[in-house]
Short mmCIF file of C-alpha atoms in Angstrom, two decimals:
data_model
loop_
_atom_site.label_atom_id
_atom_site.label_comp_id
_atom_site.label_asym_id
_atom_site.label_seq_id
_atom_site.Cartn_x
_atom_site.Cartn_y
_atom_site.Cartn_z
CA UNK C 27 95.15 134.91 161.63
CA UNK C 28 97.14 134.50 158.73
CA UNK C 29 98.63 131.57 157.18
CA UNK C 30 101.93 131.78 155.81
CA UNK C 31 102.33 128.90 153.03
CA UNK C 32 105.92 127.59 151.94
CA UNK C 33 106.61 127.23 148.31
CA UNK C 34 108.73 124.14 148.35
CA UNK C 35 110.16 122.44 145.51
CA UNK C 36 108.98 118.56 144.88
CA UNK C 37 111.62 116.53 144.25
CA UNK C 38 111.55 114.90 140.78
CA UNK C 39 111.59 111.25 140.96
CA UNK C 40 111.94 108.54 138.60
CA UNK C 41 109.03 106.02 137.56
CA UNK C 42 111.40 103.25 139.02
CA UNK C 43 112.20 104.62 141.81
CA UNK C 44 108.82 105.00 142.91
CA UNK C 45 107.89 101.53 141.86
CA UNK C 46 110.88 100.35 144.20
CA UNK C 47 109.25 102.44 146.83
CA UNK C 48 105.58 100.88 146.57
CA UNK C 49 106.64 97.47 146.09
CA UNK C 50 109.18 97.97 149.53
CA UNK C 51 106.03 99.54 151.31
CA UNK C 52 103.36 96.92 150.25
CA UNK C 53 106.02 94.23 151.20
CA UNK C 54 106.40 95.93 154.91
CA UNK C 55 102.59 96.11 155.15
CA UNK C 56 101.27 92.39 153.93
CA UNK C 57 104.45 90.30 154.70
CA UNK C 58 103.53 87.41 157.18
CA UNK C 59 107.40 87.32 158.50
CA UNK C 60 108.45 90.84 159.26
CA UNK C 61 112.23 91.00 160.04
CA UNK C 62 113.23 88.26 157.85
CA UNK C 63 115.17 88.87 154.63
CA UNK C 64 114.74 87.12 151.41
CA UNK C 65 116.45 84.16 150.54
CA UNK C 66 119.59 85.10 148.47
CA UNK C 67 119.90 84.32 144.85
CA UNK C 68 121.62 80.99 144.92
CA UNK C 69 123.39 81.47 141.36
CA UNK C 70 124.80 84.93 142.29
CA UNK C 71 125.89 83.10 145.48
CA UNK C 72 127.69 80.53 143.75
CA UNK C 73 129.33 83.07 141.30
CA UNK C 74 130.97 84.82 144.63
CA UNK C 75 132.08 81.72 146.12
CA UNK C 76 133.71 80.44 142.81
CA UNK C 77 135.68 83.80 142.60
CA UNK C 78 136.45 83.76 146.01
CA UNK C 79 138.11 80.22 146.24
CA UNK C 80 139.50 80.62 143.06
CA UNK C 81 141.43 83.34 144.11
CA UNK C 82 142.31 82.02 147.63
CA UNK C 83 143.07 78.21 146.53
CA UNK C 84 143.90 78.84 142.94
CA UNK C 85 147.16 76.90 143.50
CA UNK C 86 146.34 73.85 145.61
CA UNK C 87 146.58 70.47 143.89
CA UNK C 88 143.45 68.18 144.77
CA UNK C 89 144.13 64.58 145.68
CA UNK C 90 142.63 62.29 143.40
CA UNK C 91 139.39 60.85 145.01
CA UNK C 92 135.68 60.39 143.63
CA UNK C 93 133.39 62.63 144.78
CA UNK C 94 130.24 64.35 143.63
CA UNK C 95 130.53 67.24 140.93
CA UNK C 96 128.72 70.42 141.05
CA UNK C 97 127.69 71.24 137.51
CA UNK C 98 126.54 74.28 136.35
CA UNK C 99 123.99 73.15 134.19
CA UNK C 100 123.05 69.43 135.76
CA UNK C 101 123.90 67.55 138.65
CA UNK C 102 125.80 64.05 137.90
CA UNK C 103 127.74 62.36 139.63
CA UNK C 104 131.32 61.44 138.17
CA UNK C 105 134.89 60.59 139.58
CA UNK C 106 136.82 63.51 139.46
CA UNK C 107 139.44 65.05 142.03
CA UNK C 108 138.44 65.95 145.50
CA UNK C 109 140.30 67.40 148.48
CA UNK C 110 137.86 65.08 151.31
CA UNK C 111 136.70 61.66 151.33
CA UNK C 112 133.27 61.03 151.36
CA UNK C 113 132.03 59.91 154.59
CA UNK C 114 131.85 56.07 155.47
CA UNK C 115 129.11 53.59 154.45
CA UNK C 116 126.76 52.99 156.99
CA UNK C 117 123.42 55.08 157.88
CA UNK C 118 122.15 57.75 156.37
CA UNK C 119 122.73 60.20 158.70
CA UNK C 120 126.51 59.33 158.31
CA UNK C 121 126.34 59.67 154.95
CA UNK C 122 124.42 62.91 154.66
CA UNK C 123 126.82 64.58 157.28
CA UNK C 124 129.60 63.13 155.12
CA UNK C 125 128.31 64.56 151.98
CA UNK C 126 127.54 68.02 153.78
CA UNK C 127 131.19 68.31 154.97
CA UNK C 128 132.97 67.44 151.35
CA UNK C 129 135.06 69.25 149.72
CA UNK C 130 134.16 68.82 145.67
CA UNK C 131 135.61 70.04 142.46
CA UNK C 132 133.77 71.57 140.28
CA UNK C 133 133.44 74.35 137.56
CA UNK C 134 133.40 77.94 137.86
CA UNK C 135 132.75 81.06 135.76
CA UNK C 136 136.24 83.18 134.99
CA UNK C 137 136.71 85.32 137.51
CA UNK C 138 137.21 88.45 135.43
CA UNK C 139 133.88 88.23 133.58
CA UNK C 140 131.35 87.32 136.46
CA UNK C 141 128.77 88.55 134.59
CA UNK C 142 129.04 86.33 131.27
CA UNK C 143 125.87 83.96 130.87
CA UNK C 144 127.79 81.76 128.18
CA UNK C 145 130.13 79.06 128.72
CA UNK C 146 131.52 79.16 132.16
CA UNK C 147 134.44 78.06 131.65
CA UNK C 148 136.72 74.73 132.41
CA UNK C 149 138.31 76.28 135.27
CA UNK C 150 138.22 74.06 138.59
CA UNK C 151 137.63 75.15 142.05
CA UNK C 152 137.25 73.67 145.56
CA UNK C 153 133.05 74.20 146.50
CA UNK C 154 131.32 72.63 149.72
CA UNK C 155 128.81 69.94 148.60
CA UNK C 156 125.75 71.35 150.59
CA UNK C 157 125.98 74.99 149.67
CA UNK C 158 124.91 76.20 153.03
CA UNK C 159 126.92 79.06 153.93
CA UNK C 160 127.00 81.90 156.62
CA UNK C 161 126.02 85.38 155.37
CA UNK C 162 129.57 86.63 157.19
CA UNK C 163 131.68 84.35 154.42
CA UNK C 164 129.47 86.14 151.73
CA UNK C 165 130.27 89.34 152.48
CA UNK C 166 132.30 91.97 150.05
CA UNK C 167 135.25 92.17 152.35
CA UNK C 168 135.75 88.56 152.34
CA UNK C 169 135.79 88.31 149.06
CA UNK C 170 138.33 91.27 148.48
CA UNK C 171 142.13 89.88 148.10
CA UNK C 172 144.25 91.03 151.22
CA UNK C 173 147.40 93.07 150.24
CA UNK C 174 150.28 92.27 152.29
CA UNK C 175 151.56 95.67 154.09
CA UNK C 176 154.41 97.45 152.62
CA UNK C 177 155.61 98.53 156.22
CA UNK C 178 159.09 97.01 157.30
CA UNK C 179 158.53 94.18 160.00
CA UNK C 180 160.00 94.88 162.96
CA UNK C 181 163.08 92.99 164.61
CA UNK C 182 162.80 91.12 167.72
CA UNK C 183 164.98 92.61 170.92
CA UNK C 184 165.14 91.33 174.17
CA UNK C 185 163.16 93.64 176.73
CA UNK C 186 165.59 95.79 179.49
CA UNK C 187 165.74 95.61 183.15
CA UNK C 188 166.83 98.05 185.92
CA UNK C 189 170.13 96.35 187.27
CA UNK C 190 171.89 99.17 189.28
CA UNK C 191 170.78 102.49 190.87
CA UNK C 192 173.38 105.40 192.05
CA UNK C 193 172.71 107.58 194.71
CA UNK C 194 175.44 110.74 195.49
CA UNK C 195 173.60 113.69 193.75
CA UNK C 196 171.87 116.38 195.98
CA UNK C 197 169.57 117.61 193.21
CA UNK C 198 167.93 116.56 189.84
CA UNK C 199 170.32 114.75 187.48
CA UNK C 200 170.42 116.72 184.16
CA UNK C 201 173.04 115.15 181.95
CA UNK C 202 175.21 112.36 180.83
CA UNK C 203 178.24 111.71 178.89
CA UNK C 204 180.21 108.44 178.63
CA UNK C 205 184.01 108.44 178.25
CA UNK C 206 185.54 107.11 174.65
CA UNK C 207 187.48 104.63 176.39
CA UNK C 208 183.94 103.16 178.12
CA UNK C 209 185.53 102.94 181.62
CA UNK C 210 183.82 105.97 183.28
CA UNK C 211 180.98 108.21 182.92
CA UNK C 212 179.95 111.73 184.06
CA UNK C 213 176.62 113.18 185.07
CA UNK C 214 175.49 116.83 186.02
CA UNK C 215 173.23 117.58 188.39
CA UNK C 216 171.14 120.90 189.73
CA UNK C 217 173.53 120.70 192.90
CA UNK C 218 175.93 122.39 190.73
CA UNK C 219 178.18 119.45 190.87
CA UNK C 220 179.68 116.76 188.11
CA UNK C 221 180.41 113.46 189.65
CA UNK C 222 182.37 110.66 187.39
CA UNK C 223 181.08 107.06 187.84
CA UNK C 224 182.62 103.63 186.92
CA UNK C 225 180.93 101.90 184.34
CA UNK C 226 181.84 98.35 185.51
CA UNK C 227 181.26 98.81 189.38
CA UNK C 228 178.95 102.24 189.73
CA UNK C 229 181.72 103.51 192.27
CA UNK C 230 182.02 107.18 192.40
CA UNK C 231 185.75 108.03 191.00
CA UNK C 232 185.41 111.88 191.41
CA UNK C 233 183.18 114.89 192.51
CA UNK C 234 184.01 118.60 189.97
CA UNK C 235 182.91 121.75 191.55
CA UNK C 236 182.89 124.80 189.49
CA UNK C 237 179.55 125.79 188.31
CA UNK C 238 176.92 128.07 190.25
CA UNK C 239 174.10 126.67 188.46
CA UNK C 240 172.45 123.38 187.55
CA UNK C 241 174.90 121.90 184.86
CA UNK C 242 172.46 120.96 181.62
CA UNK C 243 175.01 119.64 179.31
CA UNK C 244 178.12 117.57 179.16
CA UNK C 245 180.11 116.14 176.59
CA UNK C 246 183.69 113.96 176.31
CA UNK C 247 186.17 114.68 173.69
CA UNK C 248 187.39 111.57 171.79
CA UNK C 249 190.22 113.63 170.37
CA UNK C 250 192.05 115.31 173.56
CA UNK C 251 191.69 114.61 177.30
CA UNK C 252 188.95 117.64 177.62
CA UNK C 253 185.47 117.44 178.96
CA UNK C 254 183.32 120.17 178.57
CA UNK C 255 180.24 121.41 180.80
CA UNK C 256 177.29 123.55 180.47
CA UNK C 257 174.80 124.93 182.91
CA UNK C 258 171.99 127.29 183.76
CA UNK C 259 174.86 129.99 185.25
CA UNK C 260 175.79 131.24 181.57
CA UNK C 261 178.66 129.65 181.80
CA UNK C 262 180.49 126.91 179.48
CA UNK C 263 183.92 125.64 180.63
CA UNK C 264 186.39 123.01 179.26
CA UNK C 265 187.85 120.44 181.99
CA UNK C 266 191.44 119.15 181.78
CA UNK C 267 191.17 115.74 183.03
CA UNK C 268 194.78 114.90 183.57
CA UNK C 269 194.55 117.87 185.92
CA UNK C 270 190.74 117.59 187.28
CA UNK C 271 190.39 121.10 186.90
CA UNK C 272 188.85 123.95 184.54
CA UNK C 273 191.59 125.40 181.84
CA UNK C 274 189.00 127.20 179.80
CA UNK C 275 185.72 129.31 180.06
CA UNK C 276 183.67 130.51 177.22
CA UNK C 277 181.81 133.87 177.32
CA UNK C 278 178.91 135.06 175.47
CA UNK C 279 175.63 133.48 176.39
CA UNK C 280 173.10 136.12 177.80
CA UNK C 281 171.04 133.50 179.61
CA UNK C 282 171.22 129.85 180.82
CA UNK C 283 172.80 127.05 178.42
CA UNK C 284 170.83 124.03 178.06
CA UNK C 285 172.60 121.71 175.50
CA UNK C 286 175.96 121.24 174.33
CA UNK C 287 177.68 119.42 171.64
CA UNK C 288 181.23 118.26 170.16
CA UNK C 289 181.95 118.12 166.73
CA UNK C 290 184.01 114.85 165.69
CA UNK C 291 186.47 115.97 163.36
CA UNK C 292 186.70 119.85 164.23
CA UNK C 293 188.33 121.49 167.54
CA UNK C 294 184.68 123.13 167.87
CA UNK C 295 182.19 122.78 170.66
CA UNK C 296 178.31 123.89 169.95
CA UNK C 297 176.31 125.57 172.91
CA UNK C 298 172.41 126.27 172.79
CA UNK C 299 170.27 127.95 175.26
CA UNK C 300 167.75 130.49 176.43
CA UNK C 301 169.17 133.45 174.47
CA UNK C 302 167.76 131.47 171.26
CA UNK C 303 170.69 130.94 169.30
CA UNK C 304 173.55 128.08 168.99
CA UNK C 305 176.71 129.35 169.80
CA UNK C 306 179.84 128.07 167.77
CA UNK C 307 183.07 128.29 169.93
CA UNK C 308 186.68 127.54 168.83
CA UNK C 309 188.07 125.25 171.57
CA UNK C 310 192.01 126.43 171.87
CA UNK C 311 191.39 129.92 171.31
CA UNK C 312 187.89 130.37 173.44
CA UNK C 313 186.90 132.99 170.32
CA UNK C 314 182.93 132.75 169.04
CA UNK C 315 183.04 131.66 165.40
CA UNK C 316 178.97 131.73 164.64
CA UNK C 317 175.90 132.79 166.22
CA UNK C 318 173.08 130.54 164.77
CA UNK C 319 169.66 131.97 165.40
CA UNK C 320 166.55 130.42 166.48
CA UNK C 321 163.32 132.20 167.14
CA UNK C 322 162.92 130.85 170.63
CA UNK C 323 165.01 128.84 172.93
CA UNK C 324 167.56 126.05 171.62
CA UNK C 325 166.72 122.66 173.49
CA UNK C 326 169.05 120.28 171.57
CA UNK C 327 172.18 120.37 169.19
CA UNK C 328 173.76 117.81 167.01
CA UNK C 329 176.90 117.52 165.43
CA UNK C 330 178.00 115.93 162.31
CA UNK C 331 181.40 114.98 160.53
CA UNK C 332 179.72 115.86 156.82
CA UNK C 333 176.80 118.62 156.03
CA UNK C 334 174.81 119.49 157.40
CA UNK C 335 177.27 119.42 160.22
CA UNK C 336 175.14 121.31 162.79
CA UNK C 337 171.64 120.61 163.66
CA UNK C 338 169.62 122.27 166.02
CA UNK C 339 166.10 121.86 167.50
CA UNK C 340 164.26 124.41 169.17
CA UNK C 341 161.13 125.80 171.73
CA UNK C 342 159.96 127.57 168.19
CA UNK C 343 159.25 123.76 167.11
CA UNK C 344 161.45 123.83 164.49
CA UNK C 345 164.55 122.04 163.20
CA UNK C 346 167.30 123.86 161.37
CA UNK C 347 170.43 122.73 159.42
CA UNK C 348 173.33 124.95 159.22
CA UNK C 349 176.66 125.33 156.86
CA UNK C 350 179.52 125.56 159.06
CA UNK C 351 181.61 127.05 156.58
CA UNK C 352 179.44 130.42 156.23
CA UNK C 353 176.97 130.19 159.35
CA UNK C 354 174.09 129.97 157.20
CA UNK C 355 170.60 127.85 157.45
CA UNK C 356 170.64 125.25 154.64
CA UNK C 357 167.21 124.15 155.83
CA UNK C 358 164.31 124.33 158.11
CA UNK C 359 162.04 121.58 158.86
CA UNK C 360 158.59 122.40 160.44
CA UNK C 361 157.16 118.77 160.77
CA UNK C 362 157.02 119.42 164.76
CA UNK C 363 153.89 121.54 166.24
CA UNK C 364 155.62 121.73 169.83
CA UNK C 365 158.88 121.93 171.17
CA UNK C 366 162.22 119.72 170.19
CA UNK C 367 163.41 118.71 173.34
CA UNK C 368 165.89 116.10 172.32
CA UNK C 369 167.54 114.54 168.97
CA UNK C 370 169.70 111.62 168.21
CA UNK C 371 171.45 110.48 165.35
CA UNK C 372 172.02 106.89 164.46
CA UNK C 373 175.40 105.50 164.90
CA UNK C 374 175.84 103.94 161.37
CA UNK C 375 172.66 105.00 159.12
CA UNK C 376 172.20 108.16 157.92
CA UNK C 377 168.87 108.80 159.70
CA UNK C 378 168.39 111.08 162.53
CA UNK C 379 165.39 111.24 165.08
CA UNK C 380 163.54 114.05 166.91
CA UNK C 381 161.22 114.07 170.02
CA UNK C 382 158.54 116.18 170.89
CA UNK C 383 155.64 116.26 172.96
CA UNK C 384 153.27 115.85 169.80
CA UNK C 385 155.09 112.77 168.15
CA UNK C 386 158.75 111.18 167.81
CA UNK C 387 159.71 111.60 163.97
CA UNK C 388 162.73 109.90 162.07
CA UNK C 389 164.38 111.99 159.00
CA UNK C 390 166.81 110.94 156.65
CA UNK C 391 170.25 112.93 156.07
CA UNK C 392 171.38 115.10 154.22
CA UNK C 393 168.37 116.62 152.55
CA UNK C 394 166.15 116.07 156.30
CA UNK C 395 163.20 114.12 154.42
CA UNK C 396 160.55 112.80 156.39
CA UNK C 397 160.61 109.08 156.68
CA UNK C 398 157.78 108.10 159.60
CA UNK C 399 156.50 108.60 162.76
CA UNK C 400 156.87 106.27 165.69
CA UNK C 401 153.79 103.93 165.68
CA UNK C 402 152.85 104.77 169.13
CA UNK C 403 152.10 108.27 170.80
CA UNK C 404 154.25 108.29 174.01
CA UNK C 405 151.65 111.28 175.55
CA UNK C 406 154.45 113.18 177.54
CA UNK C 407 156.90 115.66 177.35
CA UNK C 408 160.03 113.96 176.16
CA UNK C 409 163.55 114.95 177.40
CA UNK C 410 165.69 112.47 176.48
CA UNK C 411 166.13 110.09 173.10
CA UNK C 412 169.39 108.00 172.47
CA UNK C 413 169.74 105.40 169.82
CA UNK C 414 172.14 102.09 169.86
CA UNK C 415 173.78 100.40 166.77
CA UNK C 416 171.47 97.39 167.27
CA UNK C 417 168.58 99.61 166.48
CA UNK C 418 167.07 99.79 169.99
CA UNK C 419 165.87 103.39 170.49
CA UNK C 420 164.77 104.72 173.99
CA UNK C 421 162.82 107.85 175.08
CA UNK C 422 162.38 109.36 178.61
CA UNK C 423 159.60 111.19 179.32
CA UNK C 424 158.61 113.63 182.46
CA UNK C 425 156.44 111.15 184.01
CA UNK C 426 158.77 108.80 184.04
CA UNK C 427 157.93 106.42 181.24
CA UNK C 428 160.93 104.86 179.56
CA UNK C 429 159.99 103.41 176.51
CA UNK C 430 161.87 101.37 174.19
CA UNK C 431 161.39 101.32 170.21
CA UNK C 432 162.70 99.58 167.31
CA UNK C 433 164.77 101.70 164.73
CA UNK C 434 163.55 100.43 161.57
CA UNK C 435 159.61 100.19 162.05
CA UNK C 436 159.05 102.48 164.71
CA UNK C 437 157.27 99.74 166.69
CA UNK C 438 157.32 100.31 170.31
CA UNK C 439 158.18 96.69 172.08
CA UNK C 440 158.90 97.94 175.97
CA UNK C 441 156.97 100.38 178.02
CA UNK C 442 158.81 100.83 181.41
CA UNK C 443 157.79 102.80 184.46
CA UNK C 444 160.63 104.19 187.02
CA UNK C 445 160.59 103.64 190.28
CA UNK C 446 161.51 106.92 192.56
CA UNK C 447 163.83 105.88 195.43
CA UNK C 448 162.18 106.31 198.99
CA UNK C 449 161.96 109.73 200.33
CA UNK C 450 161.14 110.62 197.14
CA UNK C 451 157.64 112.45 195.49
CA UNK C 452 156.17 110.56 192.80
CA UNK C 453 156.24 113.65 190.77
CA UNK C 454 160.06 113.34 190.98
CA UNK C 455 159.95 110.21 188.33
CA UNK C 456 160.92 112.20 185.34
CA UNK C 457 163.77 111.11 183.19
CA UNK C 458 165.84 114.35 182.19
CA UNK C 459 168.64 112.38 180.01
CA UNK C 460 170.03 109.08 178.62
CA UNK C 461 173.09 107.84 177.07
CA UNK C 462 174.04 104.55 175.92
CA UNK C 463 177.71 103.13 176.35
CA UNK C 464 180.26 102.90 173.65
CA UNK C 465 179.19 99.30 173.07
CA UNK C 466 175.31 100.00 173.12
CA UNK C 467 174.66 97.04 175.59
CA UNK C 468 174.14 99.35 178.82
CA UNK C 469 171.74 102.52 179.29
CA UNK C 470 172.34 104.82 181.69
CA UNK C 471 169.10 107.20 182.64
CA UNK C 472 169.33 110.44 184.63
CA UNK C 473 166.05 110.86 186.95
CA UNK C 474 164.35 113.72 188.81
CA UNK C 475 164.61 111.83 192.18
CA UNK C 476 168.18 112.72 192.21
CA UNK C 477 169.35 108.71 191.19
CA UNK C 478 171.17 107.51 188.28
CA UNK C 479 169.76 104.24 186.93
CA UNK C 480 171.59 101.29 184.80
CA UNK C 481 169.74 99.12 182.13
CA UNK C 482 170.66 96.02 180.14
CA UNK C 483 168.95 93.90 178.37
CA UNK C 484 167.49 90.45 180.03
CA UNK C 485 169.49 87.32 179.25
CA UNK C 486 166.72 85.01 179.73
CA UNK C 487 164.39 86.52 177.55
CA UNK C 488 163.65 84.44 174.21
CA UNK C 489 160.95 85.40 171.25
CA UNK C 490 158.98 82.63 172.80
CA UNK C 491 158.42 84.09 176.42
CA UNK C 492 158.16 87.98 175.04
CA UNK C 493 156.97 87.49 171.79
CA UNK C 494 156.51 90.54 169.37
CA UNK C 495 153.11 91.79 169.39
CA UNK C 496 153.16 94.21 165.75
CA UNK C 497 150.09 95.22 163.93
CA UNK C 498 151.36 97.52 160.88
CA UNK C 499 149.40 100.58 160.51
CA UNK C 500 146.46 101.04 158.39
CA UNK C 501 147.53 104.33 156.58
CA UNK C 502 151.24 105.83 156.77
CA UNK C 503 150.88 109.49 157.50
CA UNK C 504 153.10 111.85 155.28
CA UNK C 505 154.06 114.85 157.97
#
């Protein structure tokens, strides 16, 4: 048998390290009390406590009452300022317990020069008379000064509740849009129809037919009496609301159209779909002005009066800003890792939010700088997002989760779960579209159980009945 010796380098250790090892081992072998730590050094304990109390209570003015003084060099009694009265005169036990609980004033070392062995200074701090403290109060974390969080505190918002359920569609409800007069709203469905509902009463006013595929996008013009619709049948239609019929059709998409938006100041309509492009149409001439390409399906599009006038979100997990004068890309945002299925502009602020399965992110305009993520993760495929002027953002997911957020801080203050109507499957609880009315006080959601649900704030809720449970994040993600 052959013996193989392994040559290993012996770690060189200092004499001090070897001595400490020997002392530690000797104590483990010969100590009569195993598992107990030696008593802490009273001088170091006093210095740590003086510094902690000086930082925490440096600005407190004590009341003038005679009590005992804890001197650094000797223990004397003198009438000085104290924050607690000694116990009543009587038995020794009462005096002893009162003395242990008394808070007295004594000299401390300067907080910036804890190792100075000279004169500790004349600054005063509040010290317990007994000197018995738990180890928890002497930890390093307890001595550290807590810095206030720079994260903005969210505003209190009343919780939202469902107050009306509208039935009438025979398929999944995929799109919704409000009239600028706030008197009615329209919904598009997988049953290939567009229905118009009264906002105040929820009564069905009109049903429009003309598509041969599910209606995925709707928009009502605030400059003309027109309504625009787009669907999986590759058609984009312009409806005259005075005659309730189609007056223009825009042909050019090679596959289904997933999203639609109207420019607020120009006679231009934007559509994006499965053919991986966003097409810009002239409303009156029906001509295609630009083709804005993506690498995959375009699921969401936004239009603004100023640059960037067009913002698109795609299945390739990117968001692109477009220059409408030249039809060129101005910037590309690559913060998301999943499909960007929904986006929304804030009605007042110069920000927008994009929703994806990985996170919900807020960006500033016009440069598209990343602001922050929402503080909670919905863990769902988010199909709809909407924001009102009060700073309440809502997101709807494939599993029926309706989450309400504070816009400024990204705090999720309510999580609601939609209830499917009787006769529907639990898997049909998805929310596919959401939109606030013109006042922002009512919310309409379009769902997979063929219903339309209307929501409003709870009038009986107060900050006392629904307190704000907010914890600022420990770290701020920069991506």
